[in-house]
Amino acid sequence: MCIIWFIFSDMIHAQESILVDKWKEYIEDWADDSENEAQLEVLYADLSNLSEHPFDLNEVTGEQLARLPFLTDYQIAQFLRYRKQVDRLVSIYELKGITGWDYQTIQLVLPFVRVVEKGVEKRGITWKNLLKYGHNELLLRYDRCLQSKAGYGSFSDSILAKYPNRKYLGEPFYLSLRYAYQFDDRIQAGFVAEKDAGEPFWTDVHKGVDFYSFHFLLKEQRVLKTLALGDYKASFGQGLIVSQDFTPGRSALVAQAERRNNGFRRHYSTNEQDFFRGAAVTLAWKEMEASLFYSYRKEDAAIERDTFPSIQSSGLHRLRRDWEKRRALNVQAMGLNLRWAKPHFHVGITGLYYTFGGKVFYPQERLDNRFAFRGKSNFNIGVDYMWRNRWGKLYGETAMSRNGAMATLNALLLTPASYFSFLVLHRYYDRRYQALFGNAFAQNSSVENEQGIYLGLQWTPFGHWKVSAYADFYRFPWLKYQVNYPSTGKEYMVRLDYTPNEQLAAYVRYKRKEQDEVGNTERMRGQVSYVLKRAWYLRTAVDMSLVSGDKGWQVSQSAGWKPPRVPFRMDWHVAWFQTDSYATRIYSYEKNILYAFYMPSFYGKGVRAALTFRWDITRYLMFSGKIGHVWQMDRVTIGTDAEQIDGNQKTDLSLLVRYKF
């Protein structure tokens, strides 16, 4: 009876840990610094999908574990070594005995792993097995703002003739439909259909949704490692040439600045950018891999006399001017990557060529963009490498664009003990370097005109404490947009985590940024989370920001309820905020429906409240919803232009249905 009670207690604790969603706090920390919300939402959706389909610890590979950004190479290597020694794990709590797996890491990993009692041999790919053992998932999502916005109002024909962009072309709701099929980890297929609020769905302008996406992936078929058809993502090296994944950067995971997703992955997202459309293949023979890919996509651009100043990346086609730019530009890309890899070393060569269907990319001439790419086509070529041993890792990439300009990133990660990591990362991006698909570690949003040294430290001095800190020193040798002189900057962060048990977790964080053109920015956050009586959790957070004398603050309270043995969950969130300016705005993560990330920023004075629920009606059918409301006490309207709401309150509704079969 004591043994049964002990096992049941462990199951309860596992449910409580997952209830708190520790990993989402790290996404929140990234969101506070990232300018690319679309990529951040893709990362969140990928991790959400992995939590819905956890890895079997007895079958998971090192490459699969590397998809979890909070696991280090050292921790992955120690896990694989431990599994080889014991042959088979019988409980997830064996993770506590693995060298380098501290308490905080285990809590982050728990939602993504499980232990299957008896392993299942891989089944052959036959039509019978595909139909019997394949997993299907269908999701339908609907969002709507309950208040009327200016863009949906009534306007006379004379007004619209003079100001056609005052009115949205479509209906005021968001709609998406997603379907996915998966046969273990070897076959993935699916499609996405989506329309944003304001885009036409069933009007004289357009019938049907605005965005369609299809993907098919086949993996691990002897020499064929990966075959991708339709929409896919590609990432090689450290992102100096091409990367369509989220960029790891300055966050609480201070030692995790390396890109580890190499190759091709499916694009199963409503993000209308950051993917290729065409075909890709990776062939593997012993230590060698060869990857080839081709893409042909229609992008949004304002083309005049065979030239265009930029590629529109919002994916929104709500106004007449958006519709005129819709899919007007043909972008073709083709690339090659050759990689020689051993367990402790690899080297790769990447080449990428892209063209714009005979059109000329020509940004408006300004002094700050004097060295920007202009022309009909471009190419990049580069070399990446990695070498590691038990004490650390050396990795990096050096690339060149067609004009001969260089970019290089090199890093040294030292792990002298399981509880201590130190990272030194140097980057040099020439002001003339040009890479349309580049996406690397940087303060800039593009890989150009930047030099810097980043220092990161992570230390676990005791079992329940963790210290994370970084310092980033950088300079921009040439002018930037609205900055008419070369500038420099510094950024610092210190975070202290305390997790004494499964019920309690707390941290404090201080971040400071000093930059010539904007002055000093300081952000502070303190948070305490507590699991109460098996089914409840509470989270209290206090945020403060200081920017050039202006200040802002927010106090937020979240609560969650998940009764034992009942397939239902409910979450509440309330926040009080007050800021002196937009510069001191406060970011606040709040629970959302499945696969959807939501971390809005607020400024001024007001209250934000949200209620989210999830009901697993059967093992196949799930229904989820959210209603959020903001009350701005210091204004009489919310939003601007077509998004303006007459009034100081805004309410949003989201509904999601998922069917698995």
XYZ file of C-alpha atoms in Angstrom:
661
model
C 0.000 0.000 0.000
C 2.864 2.395 0.770
C 4.437 1.707 -2.638
C 1.098 2.316 -4.400
C 0.630 5.569 -2.489
C 4.184 6.683 -3.383
C 3.641 6.016 -7.109
C 0.279 7.831 -7.044
C 1.908 10.815 -5.308
C 4.554 11.012 -8.040
C 1.813 11.058 -10.665
C 0.095 13.919 -8.835
C 3.347 15.904 -8.673
C 3.957 15.380 -12.383
C 0.520 16.793 -13.161
C 1.180 19.781 -10.910
C 4.526 20.549 -12.547
C 3.061 20.456 -16.015
C 0.162 22.592 -14.851
C 2.547 25.500 -14.209
C 4.078 25.364 -17.748
C 7.606 26.326 -16.744
C 8.865 26.315 -20.321
C 6.473 29.109 -21.268
C 8.268 31.460 -18.900
C 11.367 31.139 -21.063
C 9.342 31.950 -24.177
C 8.077 34.986 -22.282
C 11.643 36.005 -21.523
C 12.564 35.761 -25.229
C 9.478 37.738 -26.214
C 10.583 40.651 -24.076
C 13.612 41.066 -26.346
C 12.550 39.763 -29.781
C 11.255 41.992 -32.570
C 10.050 39.055 -34.682
C 6.699 38.085 -33.173
C 5.875 35.755 -36.085
C 8.970 33.610 -35.515
C 8.337 33.609 -31.788
C 4.809 32.309 -32.326
C 6.179 29.548 -34.580
C 8.600 28.492 -31.815
C 5.752 28.498 -29.305
C 3.544 26.427 -31.633
C 6.366 23.920 -32.229
C 6.967 23.452 -28.507
C 3.217 23.255 -27.849
C 2.976 20.513 -30.453
C 5.866 18.631 -28.841
C 4.158 18.877 -25.440
C 1.007 17.386 -26.988
C 3.121 14.551 -28.498
C 5.851 13.899 -25.890
C 8.984 11.882 -26.644
C 9.432 8.366 -25.292
C 12.617 8.568 -23.216
C 13.567 5.052 -24.300
C 13.343 5.887 -28.015
C 14.155 9.598 -28.298
C 17.306 10.531 -30.196
C 19.836 13.240 -29.427
C 18.713 15.142 -32.530
C 15.130 15.162 -31.256
C 16.163 16.325 -27.770
C 18.113 19.158 -29.402
C 14.754 20.590 -30.490
C 14.187 21.566 -26.829
C 16.071 24.887 -26.570
C 16.596 24.694 -22.791
C 18.637 21.451 -22.978
C 22.396 21.824 -23.411
C 24.575 19.467 -25.445
C 26.178 18.325 -22.194
C 22.819 17.376 -20.683
C 21.773 15.543 -23.859
C 25.067 13.610 -23.937
C 24.736 12.664 -20.251
C 21.180 11.431 -20.792
C 22.196 9.237 -23.749
C 25.109 7.855 -21.732
C 22.828 7.053 -18.789
C 20.241 5.345 -21.014
C 22.956 3.198 -22.564
C 24.108 2.115 -19.095
C 20.653 1.172 -17.739
C 19.363 -0.148 -21.090
C 15.822 1.031 -20.368
C 14.219 3.717 -18.167
C 11.208 2.747 -16.081
C 10.267 6.212 -14.746
C 10.711 9.835 -15.724
C 12.049 10.414 -12.220
C 15.270 8.644 -13.165
C 16.183 11.991 -14.719
C 17.009 13.176 -11.191
C 20.001 10.843 -11.126
C 21.612 12.032 -14.367
C 24.701 14.211 -14.095
C 24.013 17.788 -15.182
C 20.222 17.535 -14.956
C 19.395 20.105 -12.295
C 15.984 20.539 -10.726
C 14.925 23.459 -12.934
C 15.859 21.618 -16.145
C 13.807 18.571 -15.183
C 10.736 20.709 -14.569
C 11.164 22.295 -17.994
C 11.495 18.906 -19.704
C 8.613 17.053 -17.993
C 5.855 18.202 -20.393
C 7.851 16.893 -23.369
C 8.780 13.383 -22.246
C 7.181 10.179 -21.058
C 8.160 6.557 -20.436
C 6.372 3.885 -22.452
C 6.190 0.579 -20.606
C 7.035 -1.532 -23.628
C 8.755 -0.371 -26.772
C 7.125 -0.758 -30.177
C 9.233 -1.783 -33.142
C 9.047 0.507 -36.124
C 6.331 -0.659 -38.466
C 6.829 -0.873 -42.195
C 5.449 1.895 -44.377
C 2.515 0.141 -46.018
C -0.947 1.450 -46.883
C -2.424 -0.800 -44.199
C -0.091 0.526 -41.496
C -0.471 4.121 -42.659
C -4.253 3.892 -42.277
C -4.230 1.898 -39.025
C -1.408 3.519 -37.063
C -1.284 7.032 -38.509
C -2.398 9.944 -36.309
C -4.731 12.634 -37.683
C -5.464 16.030 -36.184
C -7.957 18.654 -37.362
C -8.128 22.142 -35.814
C -10.644 24.900 -36.470
C -10.071 28.336 -34.912
C -12.252 31.466 -34.859
C -11.310 34.882 -33.393
C -13.233 38.126 -33.233
C -13.117 41.529 -31.573
C -16.539 42.268 -30.099
C -16.233 46.040 -30.568
C -16.655 47.704 -33.962
C -13.517 49.130 -35.573
C -13.372 52.105 -37.928
C -12.309 49.955 -40.875
C -15.632 48.084 -40.823
C -17.788 51.210 -40.834
C -20.033 52.508 -43.587
C -18.626 55.043 -46.037
C -20.170 56.764 -49.026
C -18.975 55.922 -52.504
C -17.487 59.382 -52.890
C -15.422 59.001 -49.704
C -14.171 55.544 -50.736
C -13.316 56.819 -54.192
C -11.094 59.453 -52.599
C -9.866 57.386 -49.599
C -10.102 53.692 -50.598
C -7.899 52.526 -47.701
C -10.250 53.688 -44.978
C -12.383 50.540 -45.253
C -11.418 46.895 -44.848
C -12.264 44.659 -47.791
C -13.495 41.733 -45.697
C -15.289 40.482 -42.608
C -14.238 41.296 -39.025
C -13.268 37.770 -37.951
C -10.181 35.561 -38.040
C -10.554 31.982 -39.293
C -8.087 29.117 -39.710
C -8.327 25.429 -40.493
C -5.375 23.085 -40.003
C -5.008 19.376 -40.678
C -1.980 17.206 -39.878
C -1.166 13.538 -40.424
C 1.777 11.820 -38.743
C 3.142 8.264 -38.939
C 5.617 8.024 -36.020
C 8.401 10.455 -36.935
C 8.928 9.333 -40.526
C 5.927 10.773 -42.376
C 4.280 14.153 -41.842
C 1.675 15.738 -44.074
C -0.951 18.431 -43.732
C -2.409 21.715 -44.871
C -3.268 25.144 -43.450
C -5.978 27.574 -44.568
C -6.239 30.998 -42.908
C -7.799 34.432 -43.217
C -6.953 37.356 -40.980
C -9.590 39.694 -39.588
C -10.488 42.229 -42.266
C -9.443 40.058 -45.200
C -12.240 39.114 -47.625
C -13.672 35.616 -47.194
C -16.929 35.650 -49.135
C -17.220 39.011 -50.868
C -17.127 40.418 -54.384
C -13.378 40.907 -53.990
C -12.475 37.295 -53.112
C -14.001 33.905 -52.323
C -12.267 31.614 -49.858
C -9.464 32.162 -47.355
C -6.445 34.337 -48.143
C -3.590 31.919 -47.306
C -3.150 28.232 -48.149
C -0.235 26.004 -47.216
C 0.569 22.323 -47.828
C 3.453 20.166 -46.627
C 4.733 16.598 -46.933
C 7.843 15.194 -45.218
C 9.376 11.728 -45.508
C 12.288 10.839 -43.207
C 14.830 8.108 -42.474
C 14.521 5.941 -45.577
C 18.006 4.450 -45.872
C 20.100 6.948 -47.838
C 17.194 9.382 -47.956
C 17.292 11.297 -44.676
C 14.620 13.890 -45.505
C 12.343 14.656 -48.436
C 10.195 17.791 -48.218
C 7.518 18.804 -50.696
C 5.290 21.873 -50.543
C 6.035 24.353 -47.750
C 9.088 23.746 -45.564
C 11.638 25.531 -43.400
C 15.392 25.449 -43.988
C 18.199 26.269 -41.568
C 21.936 25.735 -41.913
C 24.910 26.841 -39.866
C 24.384 29.762 -37.518
C 21.966 31.636 -39.778
C 24.334 33.965 -41.619
C 23.002 32.681 -44.969
C 19.649 31.054 -44.316
C 17.587 30.283 -41.236
C 13.814 30.266 -40.890
C 13.752 29.266 -37.225
C 13.539 31.471 -34.170
C 16.873 33.088 -33.334
C 18.131 32.109 -29.866
C 19.495 35.195 -28.225
C 19.600 37.244 -25.086
C 17.352 35.461 -22.591
C 17.469 33.470 -19.365
C 19.034 30.655 -21.417
C 22.200 32.715 -21.602
C 24.465 29.882 -22.791
C 22.081 28.731 -25.544
C 22.937 31.035 -28.437
C 23.740 28.237 -30.887
C 21.452 27.138 -33.712
C 21.016 23.368 -33.547
C 18.181 22.794 -36.057
C 20.073 21.867 -39.190
C 18.247 20.860 -42.354
C 14.563 20.856 -43.313
C 11.376 20.867 -41.226
C 7.711 21.109 -42.091
C 5.983 24.476 -42.205
C 2.778 23.897 -40.255
C 1.951 27.405 -39.169
C -0.243 30.346 -40.112
C 2.908 32.477 -40.415
C 2.859 33.691 -44.040
C 6.603 34.396 -44.084
C 9.797 32.535 -43.118
C 9.321 29.437 -45.262
C 10.178 28.066 -48.691
C 7.711 26.576 -51.178
C 8.954 23.850 -53.487
C 11.084 20.740 -52.888
C 14.048 19.804 -50.699
C 16.030 16.618 -50.109
C 18.805 15.473 -47.767
C 20.853 12.394 -48.664
C 23.071 10.808 -46.000
C 25.898 8.309 -46.429
C 27.949 7.422 -43.339
C 29.310 10.771 -42.074
C 28.359 12.738 -45.183
C 25.132 14.632 -45.881
C 24.091 16.521 -48.991
C 21.054 18.830 -48.942
C 19.528 20.472 -52.012
C 16.467 22.702 -52.158
C 14.462 24.830 -54.563
C 11.713 27.351 -53.823
C 9.317 29.417 -55.909
C 7.050 31.807 -54.029
C 4.853 34.773 -54.813
C 5.535 37.601 -52.369
C 3.814 40.923 -51.688
C 5.485 43.994 -53.161
C 4.689 47.351 -54.743
C 6.166 47.002 -58.249
C 6.580 50.056 -60.438
C 8.536 50.066 -63.700
C 9.977 46.633 -62.889
C 11.424 47.806 -59.566
C 10.256 47.356 -55.976
C 11.570 48.980 -52.762
C 10.840 46.164 -50.309
C 9.072 42.851 -49.730
C 5.964 43.199 -47.565
C 6.109 40.700 -44.693
C 2.913 41.347 -42.711
C 0.801 38.846 -44.657
C -2.216 41.139 -44.249
C -4.469 41.905 -47.227
C -7.223 43.953 -45.607
C -7.005 47.247 -47.476
C -7.075 48.131 -51.149
C -3.356 48.997 -51.148
C -2.569 45.589 -49.567
C -4.572 43.798 -52.242
C -2.762 45.636 -55.035
C 0.598 44.362 -53.714
C -0.658 40.832 -53.084
C 1.532 38.129 -54.660
C 2.934 40.534 -57.251
C 6.562 39.390 -56.973
C 8.071 36.023 -57.968
C 10.955 34.991 -55.703
C 13.028 31.951 -56.618
C 15.704 30.460 -54.376
C 17.938 27.427 -54.743
C 20.589 26.175 -52.401
C 23.035 23.435 -51.466
C 24.566 22.296 -48.190
C 27.322 19.682 -47.833
C 28.010 18.459 -44.314
C 30.538 16.063 -42.813
C 29.573 15.176 -39.256
C 30.965 13.000 -36.492
C 29.655 12.844 -32.890
C 32.098 15.519 -31.698
C 32.809 17.455 -34.873
C 31.159 18.709 -38.039
C 31.892 21.084 -40.892
C 29.467 22.306 -43.529
C 29.426 24.379 -46.707
C 26.277 26.286 -47.721
C 25.479 28.098 -50.942
C 22.281 30.014 -51.738
C 21.202 31.837 -54.902
C 17.982 33.852 -55.252
C 16.356 36.014 -57.895
C 13.221 38.153 -58.247
C 11.754 37.086 -61.567
C 13.519 39.774 -63.576
C 12.419 42.593 -61.243
C 14.946 44.897 -59.571
C 15.113 45.203 -55.787
C 15.834 48.901 -55.243
C 15.166 50.433 -51.801
C 14.642 54.162 -51.614
C 18.059 55.760 -51.433
C 18.978 57.136 -48.018
C 22.308 57.650 -46.343
C 21.666 54.910 -43.772
C 20.869 52.239 -46.421
C 23.695 53.194 -48.752
C 25.107 49.636 -48.630
C 21.798 47.767 -48.863
C 21.333 45.176 -51.617
C 20.101 46.491 -54.952
C 19.748 44.302 -58.009
C 17.996 41.396 -59.733
C 19.746 38.517 -57.953
C 22.195 37.686 -55.190
C 24.042 34.724 -53.740
C 25.722 33.786 -50.462
C 28.292 31.142 -49.667
C 29.734 30.153 -46.309
C 31.348 27.562 -44.048
C 30.148 26.493 -40.602
C 31.827 24.249 -38.044
C 31.504 22.733 -34.576
C 33.988 20.914 -32.326
C 33.325 19.761 -28.787
C 34.720 17.647 -25.978
C 33.722 17.001 -22.388
C 34.795 20.509 -21.352
C 32.988 22.599 -23.896
C 32.313 23.479 -27.513
C 33.665 25.721 -30.265
C 31.309 26.646 -33.118
C 30.714 29.314 -35.733
C 30.106 30.298 -39.340
C 31.745 32.612 -41.879
C 29.854 33.755 -44.988
C 30.254 36.023 -47.993
C 27.722 37.779 -50.234
C 27.991 38.454 -53.958
C 29.659 41.843 -53.457
C 32.539 40.228 -51.536
C 31.480 41.452 -48.079
C 31.966 39.086 -45.132
C 30.081 38.126 -42.004
C 31.392 35.855 -39.269
C 30.134 34.527 -35.941
C 32.275 32.410 -33.598
C 31.599 31.199 -30.079
C 33.294 29.251 -27.296
C 31.117 27.483 -24.724
C 32.907 26.188 -21.621
C 31.315 23.639 -19.297
C 34.029 22.691 -16.778
C 31.384 21.269 -14.424
C 27.787 20.160 -14.802
C 26.574 23.146 -12.771
C 28.535 25.873 -14.572
C 28.540 27.152 -18.180
C 30.259 30.175 -19.698
C 29.823 31.454 -23.258
C 31.893 33.919 -25.283
C 30.413 34.875 -28.671
C 31.962 37.265 -31.171
C 30.210 38.550 -34.285
C 31.357 40.747 -37.137
C 28.832 41.642 -39.845
C 30.233 43.957 -42.519
C 28.060 46.969 -43.294
C 28.078 45.801 -46.959
C 27.074 42.183 -46.219
C 23.757 41.275 -47.888
C 21.703 38.174 -47.051
C 17.956 38.251 -47.678
C 17.320 34.994 -45.773
C 19.938 35.551 -43.052
C 18.729 35.387 -39.464
C 21.524 35.201 -36.903
C 22.408 36.331 -33.381
C 22.307 40.130 -33.492
C 20.956 43.324 -32.002
C 19.881 44.393 -35.489
C 16.907 42.801 -37.208
C 19.150 41.940 -40.180
C 22.639 40.456 -40.526
C 24.615 43.599 -41.406
C 26.438 46.599 -39.949
C 27.174 45.120 -36.513
C 30.109 44.063 -34.354
C 29.878 42.728 -30.857
C 31.005 40.456 -28.024
C 28.481 38.578 -25.920
C 29.330 36.994 -22.560
C 26.906 34.591 -20.888
C 27.131 32.726 -17.589
C 24.853 30.105 -16.049
C 25.609 28.733 -12.592
C 23.708 26.365 -10.314
C 25.496 26.850 -6.972
C 22.965 24.743 -5.031
C 20.305 22.225 -5.959
C 17.398 24.666 -6.015
C 19.131 27.880 -7.073
C 20.242 29.053 -10.511
C 22.043 32.246 -11.511
C 21.936 33.457 -15.129
C 23.695 36.561 -16.415
C 24.904 38.056 -19.664
C 26.599 41.163 -21.020
C 26.499 42.211 -24.672
C 28.839 44.932 -25.977
C 28.166 46.019 -29.552
C 28.611 48.788 -32.106
C 27.081 49.786 -35.436
C 29.952 51.094 -37.644
C 27.573 52.715 -40.126
C 24.351 54.731 -39.776
C 21.023 53.131 -38.877
C 17.466 54.175 -39.654
C 16.825 57.518 -37.900
C 20.322 57.374 -36.361
C 22.625 59.662 -38.357
C 25.949 58.590 -36.853
C 27.785 55.353 -35.956
C 26.565 54.203 -32.559
C 27.414 51.821 -29.720
C 25.501 50.025 -27.012
C 25.636 47.712 -24.008
C 23.089 45.304 -22.604
C 23.140 43.448 -19.264
C 20.863 40.930 -17.593
C 20.937 39.118 -14.254
C 18.354 36.543 -13.198
C 18.084 34.483 -10.015
C 15.793 31.420 -9.924
C 14.707 29.583 -6.774
C 12.765 26.303 -7.053
C 12.720 24.466 -3.704
C 10.075 21.883 -4.669
C 7.331 21.008 -7.156
C 4.939 23.474 -5.564
C 6.981 26.676 -5.372
C 9.050 28.566 -7.945
C 10.278 32.156 -7.894
C 12.659 34.402 -9.795
C 13.825 37.995 -10.020
C 15.313 39.542 -13.156
C 17.025 42.832 -13.939
C 17.833 43.976 -17.491
C 19.568 47.172 -18.561
C 20.279 48.475 -22.080
C 22.479 51.487 -22.841
C 22.339 52.728 -26.436
C 23.530 56.018 -27.865
C 20.399 56.935 -29.808
C 17.741 55.967 -27.225
C 19.422 56.409 -23.858
C 19.131 53.914 -21.016
C 16.379 51.340 -20.631
C 15.882 49.331 -17.438
C 13.388 46.507 -16.881
C 12.788 44.585 -13.664
C 10.538 41.632 -12.972
C 9.768 39.495 -9.946
C 7.519 36.448 -10.038
C 6.302 33.752 -7.664
C 4.364 30.636 -8.744
C 2.718 28.211 -6.356
C 0.807 24.960 -6.846
C -1.951 24.616 -4.266
C -4.007 21.576 -3.243
C -3.144 19.474 -6.267
C -5.534 21.262 -8.621
C -4.738 24.996 -8.287
C -1.805 27.176 -9.175
C -1.216 30.864 -8.498
C 1.277 33.198 -10.171
C 1.984 36.748 -9.008
C 4.301 39.048 -10.967
C 5.501 42.633 -10.624
C 7.072 44.446 -13.613
C 8.800 47.823 -13.744
C 10.437 49.753 -16.590
C 12.501 52.949 -16.672
C 13.381 54.751 -19.914
C 15.074 58.180 -19.921
C 13.243 59.346 -16.802
C 9.854 57.853 -17.703
C 8.607 54.889 -15.696
C 6.028 52.153 -15.936
C 4.783 49.358 -13.715
C 2.397 46.432 -13.725
C 1.081 43.997 -11.141
C -0.460 40.815 -12.520
C -2.147 37.833 -10.952
C -2.795 34.525 -12.717
C -4.595 31.454 -11.445
C -5.269 28.033 -12.903
C -7.607 25.214 -11.958
C -7.285 21.630 -13.188
C -9.286 19.200 -11.038
C -7.854 15.674 -10.720
C -9.408 13.024 -12.963
C -11.516 15.653 -14.774
C -10.518 16.580 -18.360
C -11.047 20.297 -17.834
C -8.794 23.258 -17.160
C -9.462 26.948 -16.560
C -7.041 29.890 -16.266
C -7.592 33.481 -15.133
C -5.340 36.502 -15.623
C -5.715 40.062 -14.267
C -3.172 42.878 -14.657
C -3.055 46.488 -13.489
C -0.670 48.730 -15.457
C 0.394 52.358 -15.584
C 3.188 53.815 -17.746
C 4.350 57.342 -18.547
C 4.962 56.663 -22.257
C 4.982 54.056 -24.997
C 8.720 53.540 -24.435
C 7.979 52.209 -20.921
C 5.299 49.776 -22.130
C 4.983 46.514 -20.212
C 4.878 43.057 -21.810
C 2.623 40.526 -20.127
C 2.300 36.851 -21.059
C -1.094 35.283 -20.558
C -2.501 31.850 -21.232
C -4.036 31.326 -24.656
C -5.772 28.595 -26.634
C -3.752 25.628 -27.889
C -0.809 26.413 -30.227
C -1.424 30.181 -29.966
C 1.049 32.494 -28.234
C -0.160 35.807 -26.824
C 2.035 38.369 -25.086
C 0.644 41.880 -25.648
C 2.248 45.099 -24.500
C 0.326 47.808 -22.648
C 0.994 51.474 -22.028
C -0.958 54.258 -20.385
C -3.238 53.346 -17.493
C -5.646 50.444 -17.390
C -6.688 46.929 -16.456
C -6.380 43.720 -18.461
C -8.406 40.587 -17.659
C -8.601 37.247 -19.471
C -10.303 33.869 -18.991
C -9.161 30.713 -20.829
C -10.543 27.189 -20.673
C -9.867 23.797 -22.209
C -12.297 20.872 -22.162
C -11.236 17.458 -23.450
C -14.739 16.207 -24.176
C -13.463 12.782 -25.264
C -10.021 11.391 -26.021
C -10.611 12.531 -29.610
C -12.463 15.842 -29.234
C -11.222 18.983 -27.475
C -12.836 22.422 -27.163
C -10.955 25.508 -26.005
C -11.807 29.178 -25.707
C -10.624 32.515 -24.403
C -12.141 35.907 -23.733
C -9.923 38.879 -22.981
C -10.867 42.433 -22.027
C -8.806 45.601 -21.626
C -10.008 48.838 -20.053
C -7.865 51.909 -20.839
C -8.631 54.518 -18.201
C -6.596 57.331 -19.743
C -8.151 57.582 -23.244
C -11.448 57.727 -25.097
C -10.366 55.675 -28.133
C -8.233 52.567 -28.645
C -6.115 52.023 -31.755
C -5.557 54.259 -34.768
C -6.752 54.588 -38.371
C -8.826 51.599 -39.532
C -8.168 49.776 -36.222
C -9.620 52.587 -34.095
C -12.353 51.722 -31.566
C -14.533 54.550 -30.284
C -14.401 53.897 -26.571
C -11.826 52.894 -23.970
C -12.643 49.175 -23.787
C -11.800 46.248 -26.061
C -12.944 42.613 -25.863
C -11.531 39.710 -27.897
C -12.994 36.225 -28.245
C -11.126 33.095 -29.433
C -12.560 29.608 -29.967
C -10.791 26.395 -30.996
C -12.020 22.878 -31.749
C -9.611 19.972 -32.217
C -10.559 16.504 -33.452
C -8.038 13.639 -33.375
C -8.664 10.402 -35.222
